[in-house]
Short mmCIF file of C-alpha atoms in Angstrom, two decimals:
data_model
loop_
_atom_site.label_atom_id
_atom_site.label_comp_id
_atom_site.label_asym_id
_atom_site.label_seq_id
_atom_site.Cartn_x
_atom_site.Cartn_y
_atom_site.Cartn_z
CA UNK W 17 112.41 87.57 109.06
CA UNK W 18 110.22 86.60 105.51
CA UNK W 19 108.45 83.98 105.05
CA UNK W 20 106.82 82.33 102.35
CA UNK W 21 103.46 82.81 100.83
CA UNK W 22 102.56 79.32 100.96
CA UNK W 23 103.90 78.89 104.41
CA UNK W 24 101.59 81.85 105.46
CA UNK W 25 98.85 80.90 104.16
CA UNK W 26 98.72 77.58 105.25
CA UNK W 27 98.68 78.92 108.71
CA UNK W 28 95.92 81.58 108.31
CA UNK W 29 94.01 78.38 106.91
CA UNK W 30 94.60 76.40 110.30
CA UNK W 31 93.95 79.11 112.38
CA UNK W 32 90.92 80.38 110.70
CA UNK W 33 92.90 83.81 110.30
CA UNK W 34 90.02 85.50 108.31
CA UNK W 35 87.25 84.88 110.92
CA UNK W 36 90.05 86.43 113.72
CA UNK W 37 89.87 89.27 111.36
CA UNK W 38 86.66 89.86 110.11
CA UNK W 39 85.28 89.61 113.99
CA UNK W 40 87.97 91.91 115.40
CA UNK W 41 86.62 94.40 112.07
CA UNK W 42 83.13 94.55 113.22
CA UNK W 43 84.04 94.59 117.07
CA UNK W 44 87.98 96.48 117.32
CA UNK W 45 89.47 96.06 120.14
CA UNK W 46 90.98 98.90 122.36
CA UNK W 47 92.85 101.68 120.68
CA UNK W 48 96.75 101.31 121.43
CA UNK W 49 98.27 103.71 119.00
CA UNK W 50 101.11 101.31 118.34
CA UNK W 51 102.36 102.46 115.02
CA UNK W 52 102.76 105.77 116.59
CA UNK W 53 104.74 104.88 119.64
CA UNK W 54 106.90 102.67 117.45
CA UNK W 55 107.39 105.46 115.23
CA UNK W 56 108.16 107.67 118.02
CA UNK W 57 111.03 104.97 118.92
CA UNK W 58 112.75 105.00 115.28
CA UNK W 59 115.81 106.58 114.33
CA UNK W 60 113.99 108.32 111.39
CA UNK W 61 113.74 112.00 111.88
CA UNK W 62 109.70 112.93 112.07
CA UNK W 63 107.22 115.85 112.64
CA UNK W 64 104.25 115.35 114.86
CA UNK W 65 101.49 117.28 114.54
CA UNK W 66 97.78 116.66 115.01
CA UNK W 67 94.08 116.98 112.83
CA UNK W 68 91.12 117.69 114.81
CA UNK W 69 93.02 115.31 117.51
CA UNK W 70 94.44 112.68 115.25
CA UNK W 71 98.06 112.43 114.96
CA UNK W 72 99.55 113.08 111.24
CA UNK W 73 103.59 112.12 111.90
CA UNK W 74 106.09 112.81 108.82
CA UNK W 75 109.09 111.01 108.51
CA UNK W 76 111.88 112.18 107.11
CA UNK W 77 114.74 110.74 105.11
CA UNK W 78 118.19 111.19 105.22
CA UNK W 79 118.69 113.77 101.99
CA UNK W 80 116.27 116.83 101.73
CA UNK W 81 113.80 115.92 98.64
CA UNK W 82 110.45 117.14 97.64
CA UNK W 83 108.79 113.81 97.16
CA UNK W 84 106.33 113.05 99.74
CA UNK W 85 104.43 110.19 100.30
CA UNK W 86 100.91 110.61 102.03
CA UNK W 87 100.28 106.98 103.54
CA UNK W 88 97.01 105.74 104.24
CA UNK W 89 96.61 102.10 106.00
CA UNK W 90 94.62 99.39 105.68
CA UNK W 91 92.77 97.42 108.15
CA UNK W 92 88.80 97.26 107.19
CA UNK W 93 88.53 100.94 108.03
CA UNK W 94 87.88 99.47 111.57
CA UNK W 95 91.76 98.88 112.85
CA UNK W 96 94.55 100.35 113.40
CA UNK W 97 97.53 100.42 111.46
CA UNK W 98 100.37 97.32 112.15
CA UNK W 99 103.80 97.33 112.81
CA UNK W 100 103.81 96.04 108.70
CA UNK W 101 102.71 99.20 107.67
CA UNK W 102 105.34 101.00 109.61
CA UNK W 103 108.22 98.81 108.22
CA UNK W 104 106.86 100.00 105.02
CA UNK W 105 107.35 103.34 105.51
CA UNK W 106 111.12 102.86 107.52
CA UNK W 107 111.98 101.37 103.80
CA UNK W 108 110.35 104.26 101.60
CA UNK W 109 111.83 106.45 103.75
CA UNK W 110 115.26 105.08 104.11
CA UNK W 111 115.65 102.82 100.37
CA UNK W 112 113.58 105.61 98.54
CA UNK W 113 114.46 108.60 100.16
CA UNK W 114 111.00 109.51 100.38
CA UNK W 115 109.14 111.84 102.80
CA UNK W 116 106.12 110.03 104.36
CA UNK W 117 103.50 111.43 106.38
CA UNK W 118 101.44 108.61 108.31
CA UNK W 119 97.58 109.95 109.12
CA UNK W 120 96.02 108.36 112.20
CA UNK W 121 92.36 108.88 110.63
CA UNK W 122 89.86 108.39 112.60
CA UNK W 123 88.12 104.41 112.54
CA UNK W 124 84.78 102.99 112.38
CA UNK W 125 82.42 101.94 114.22
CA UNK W 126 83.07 104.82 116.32
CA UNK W 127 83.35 107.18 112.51
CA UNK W 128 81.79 106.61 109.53
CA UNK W 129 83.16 107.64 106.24
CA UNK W 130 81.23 111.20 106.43
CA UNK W 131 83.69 111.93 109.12
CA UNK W 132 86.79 109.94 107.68
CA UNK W 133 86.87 111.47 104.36
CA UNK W 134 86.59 114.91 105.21
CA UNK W 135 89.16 115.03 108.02
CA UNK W 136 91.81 112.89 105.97
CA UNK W 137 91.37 115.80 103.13
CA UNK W 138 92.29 118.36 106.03
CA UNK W 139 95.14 115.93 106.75
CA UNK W 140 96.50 116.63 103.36
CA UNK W 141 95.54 120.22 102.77
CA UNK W 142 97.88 120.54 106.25
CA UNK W 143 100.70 118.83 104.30
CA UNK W 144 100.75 120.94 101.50
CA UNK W 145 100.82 124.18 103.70
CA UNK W 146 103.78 122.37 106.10
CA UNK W 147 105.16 121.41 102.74
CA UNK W 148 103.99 123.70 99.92
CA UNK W 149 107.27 122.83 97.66
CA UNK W 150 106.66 118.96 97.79
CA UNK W 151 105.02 116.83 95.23
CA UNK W 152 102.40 114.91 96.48
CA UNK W 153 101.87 110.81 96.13
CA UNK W 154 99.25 108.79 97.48
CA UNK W 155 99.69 105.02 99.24
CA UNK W 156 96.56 102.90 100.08
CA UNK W 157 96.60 99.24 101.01
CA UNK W 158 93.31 97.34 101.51
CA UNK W 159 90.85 99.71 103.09
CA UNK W 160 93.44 102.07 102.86
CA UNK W 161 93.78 102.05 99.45
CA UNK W 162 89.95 102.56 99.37
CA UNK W 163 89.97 105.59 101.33
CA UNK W 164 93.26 106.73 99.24
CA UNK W 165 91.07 106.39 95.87
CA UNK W 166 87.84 108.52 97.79
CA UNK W 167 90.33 111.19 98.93
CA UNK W 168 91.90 111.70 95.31
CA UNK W 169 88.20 111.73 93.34
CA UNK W 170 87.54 114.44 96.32
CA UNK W 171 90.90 116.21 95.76
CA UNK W 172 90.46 116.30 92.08
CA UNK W 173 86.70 118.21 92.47
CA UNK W 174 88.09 120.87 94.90
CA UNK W 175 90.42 124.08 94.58
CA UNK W 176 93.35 123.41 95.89
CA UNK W 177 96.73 124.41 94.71
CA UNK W 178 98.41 121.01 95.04
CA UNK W 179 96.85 117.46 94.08
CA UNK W 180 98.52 113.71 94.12
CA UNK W 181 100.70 113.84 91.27
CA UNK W 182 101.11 109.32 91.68
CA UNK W 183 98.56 106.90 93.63
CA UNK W 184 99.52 103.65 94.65
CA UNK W 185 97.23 101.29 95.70
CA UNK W 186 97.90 97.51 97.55
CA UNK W 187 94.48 95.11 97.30
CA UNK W 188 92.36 98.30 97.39
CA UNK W 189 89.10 97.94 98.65
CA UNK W 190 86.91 99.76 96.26
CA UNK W 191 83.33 98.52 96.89
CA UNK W 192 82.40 98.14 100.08
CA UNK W 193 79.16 96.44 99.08
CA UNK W 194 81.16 93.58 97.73
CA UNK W 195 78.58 93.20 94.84
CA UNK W 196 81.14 91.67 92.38
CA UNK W 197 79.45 87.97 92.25
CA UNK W 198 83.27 86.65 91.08
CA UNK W 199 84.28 87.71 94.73
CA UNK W 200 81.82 84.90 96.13
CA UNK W 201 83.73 82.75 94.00
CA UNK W 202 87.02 83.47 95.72
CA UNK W 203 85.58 83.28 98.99
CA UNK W 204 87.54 79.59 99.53
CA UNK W 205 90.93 80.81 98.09
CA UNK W 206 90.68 83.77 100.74
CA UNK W 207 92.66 82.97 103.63
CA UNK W 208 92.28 86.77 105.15
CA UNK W 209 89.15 87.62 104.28
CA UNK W 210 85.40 86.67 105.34
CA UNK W 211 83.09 88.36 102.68
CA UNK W 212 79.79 88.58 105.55
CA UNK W 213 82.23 90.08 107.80
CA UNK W 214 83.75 92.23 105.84
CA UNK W 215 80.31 93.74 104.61
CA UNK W 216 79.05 94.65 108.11
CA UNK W 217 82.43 96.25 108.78
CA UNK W 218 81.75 98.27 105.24
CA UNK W 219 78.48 98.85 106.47
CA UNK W 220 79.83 100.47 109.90
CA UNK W 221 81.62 102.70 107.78
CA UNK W 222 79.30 103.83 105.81
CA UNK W 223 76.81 105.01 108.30
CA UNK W 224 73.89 106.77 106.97
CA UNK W 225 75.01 107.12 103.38
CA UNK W 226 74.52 104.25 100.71
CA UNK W 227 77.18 102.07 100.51
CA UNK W 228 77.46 103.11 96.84
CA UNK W 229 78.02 106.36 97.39
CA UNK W 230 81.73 107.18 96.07
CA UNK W 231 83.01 108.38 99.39
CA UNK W 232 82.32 105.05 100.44
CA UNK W 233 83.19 102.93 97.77
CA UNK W 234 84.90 104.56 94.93
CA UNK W 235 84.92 102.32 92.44
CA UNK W 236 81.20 104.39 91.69
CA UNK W 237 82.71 107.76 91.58
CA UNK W 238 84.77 109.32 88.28
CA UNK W 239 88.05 108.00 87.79
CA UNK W 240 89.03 111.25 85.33
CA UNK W 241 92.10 113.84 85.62
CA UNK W 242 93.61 111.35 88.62
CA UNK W 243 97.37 111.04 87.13
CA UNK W 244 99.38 108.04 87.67
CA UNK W 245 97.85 104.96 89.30
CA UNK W 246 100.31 101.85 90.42
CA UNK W 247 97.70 99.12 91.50
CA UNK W 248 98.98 95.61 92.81
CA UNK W 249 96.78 92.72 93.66
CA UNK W 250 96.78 88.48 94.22
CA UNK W 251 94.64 85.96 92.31
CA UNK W 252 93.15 84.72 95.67
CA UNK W 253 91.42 87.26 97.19
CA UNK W 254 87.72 88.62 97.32
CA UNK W 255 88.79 92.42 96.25
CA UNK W 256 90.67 90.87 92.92
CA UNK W 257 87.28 91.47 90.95
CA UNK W 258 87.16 95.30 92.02
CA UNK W 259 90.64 95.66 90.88
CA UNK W 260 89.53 94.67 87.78
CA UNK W 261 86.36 96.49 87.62
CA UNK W 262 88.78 99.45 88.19
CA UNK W 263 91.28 98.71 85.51
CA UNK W 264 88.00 99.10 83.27
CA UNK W 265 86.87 102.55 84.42
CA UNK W 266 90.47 103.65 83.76
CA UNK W 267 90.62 102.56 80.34
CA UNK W 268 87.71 104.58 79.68
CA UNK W 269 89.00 107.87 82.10
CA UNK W 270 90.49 110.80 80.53
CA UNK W 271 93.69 112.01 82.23
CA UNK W 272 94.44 109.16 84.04
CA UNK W 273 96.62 106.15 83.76
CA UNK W 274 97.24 102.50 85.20
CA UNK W 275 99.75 99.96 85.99
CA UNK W 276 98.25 97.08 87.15
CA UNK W 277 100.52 93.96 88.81
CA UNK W 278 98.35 91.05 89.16
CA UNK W 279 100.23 88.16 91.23
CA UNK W 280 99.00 84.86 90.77
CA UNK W 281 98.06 82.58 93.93
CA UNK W 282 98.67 85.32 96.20
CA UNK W 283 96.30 86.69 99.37
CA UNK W 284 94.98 89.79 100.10
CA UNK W 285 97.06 92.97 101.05
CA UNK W 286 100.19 90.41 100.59
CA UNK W 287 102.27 93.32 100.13
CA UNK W 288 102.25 94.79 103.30
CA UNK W 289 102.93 91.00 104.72
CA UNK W 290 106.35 90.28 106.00
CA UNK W 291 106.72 87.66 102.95
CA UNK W 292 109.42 86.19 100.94
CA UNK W 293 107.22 87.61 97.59
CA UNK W 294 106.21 91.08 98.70
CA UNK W 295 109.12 92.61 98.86
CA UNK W 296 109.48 93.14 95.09
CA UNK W 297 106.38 94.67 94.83
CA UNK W 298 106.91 97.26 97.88
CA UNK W 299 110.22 98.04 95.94
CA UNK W 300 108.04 98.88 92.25
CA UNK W 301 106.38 101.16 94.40
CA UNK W 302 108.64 102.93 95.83
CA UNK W 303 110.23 102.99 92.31
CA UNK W 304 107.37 104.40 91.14
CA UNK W 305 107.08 106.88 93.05
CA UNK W 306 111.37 108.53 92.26
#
């Protein structure tokens, strides 16, 4: 079942949704693995394997095809990924005929990105050794996305014989120090998101680096020679200003491009959101991606 935006949101607003989050960010609760016991329960063909003890599980779709999706969820870099993020990958699978490899990375506050980063690269370098005829996309929502944008700058700077051809990115989180001051401004409009939270979960992730550095928060590191980037965002949330920030570095990158789908009124990481508007957008991407 979908609901409406409004309907959502009107809820999150009565329950105080983005204090739920932002305290279960700082403080996760006990690991579960959900996504990959429901993923274990699909219909969808897959391929378990693991990285350094975290699982990496490919789906695959019903005709043989080359086009493989790495996907990368949100979730403040602090949770694990939601039943949401696996419907999203049933329908890239199944609609799009996409491969999709889900990486269980490893969280914070028990990792910091020093730790993340690196082992998500291996993630990927084991892909394209599984898979060494497939071409290579990127999906990121929210943190995610963040983590999505570090791991292609990275990619990009290293020898490897296959890089992300397409990135696409759902309210990315590109600067974990949330210095935009226009995201203070949205603060009220932000039904998911508490910006004091959400910087002491960014500083949990960062560790002992800066929270500048771009490993943390990419929207400081180069944005050259990264291909095709697919970025979709709403009006009301803190991360909107970053997403603009970004649109600016592209425009003055060499060898990369942007689509950028700004949706008026709408919260953060609505995408991934079992709404009545979403669904369009999930469908662009997968689009974008054939």
């Amino acid at each position: 079942m979908r609901y409406s935006a409004k309907f959502v949101k009107n809820v999150f607003k009565v329950i105080n949704m983005k204090k739920l989050v932002g305290a279960t960010m700082v403080d996760p609760p006990k690991r579960r693995r959900l996504i990959s016991r429901q993923l274990s329960q699909t219909d969808i063909p897959q391929r378990i394997s693991e990285v350094d003890g975290h699982q990496l599980i490919t789906l695959f779709p019903g005709h043989p095809t080359r086009r493989h999706v790495f996907y990368l969820h949100g979730g403040g870099y602090a949770l694990e990924a939601s039943p949401f993020h696996k419907e999203i990958q049933e329908r890239f699978v199944k609609r799009y005929n996409l491969k999709v490899s889900y990486f269980d990375y490893p969280l914070a506050p028990e990792n910091t990105a020093e730790k993340t980063v690196p082992l998500t690269e291996k993630a990927f370098r084991q892909l394209t050794h599984l898979y060494p005829d497939d071409c290579f996309f990127l999906f990121g929502d929210s943190a995610g996305g963040g983590l999505a944008m570090s791991l292609a700058q990275h990619l990009r700077n290293i020898d490897l014989p296959k890089r992300p051809k397409k990135i696409a990115l759902a309210s990315p989180w590109l600067d974990a120090s949330l210095s935009d001051p226009r995201s203070q401004e949205l603060q009220e409009k932000d039904v998911l998101l508490e910006k004091d939270l959400l910087a002491e979960a960014g500083e949990n992730y960062a560790g002992e680096l800066p929270l500048t550095d771009p490993m943390v928060s990419p929207i400081y590191g180069n944005f050259d020679q990264l291909g095709e980037l697919f970025v979709v965002a709403g009006t009301d949330e803190i991360l909107y200003p970053d997403v603009l920030r970004l649109r600016d570095r592209i425009t003055r990158s060499q060898g990369t491009t942007m689509q950028l789908e700004v949706v008026d009124g709408m919260m953060h990481d609505f995408v991934v959101y079992p709404l009545k508007e979403s669904l369009p957008y999930v469908d662009q991407i997968g689009e974008f991606y054939q």
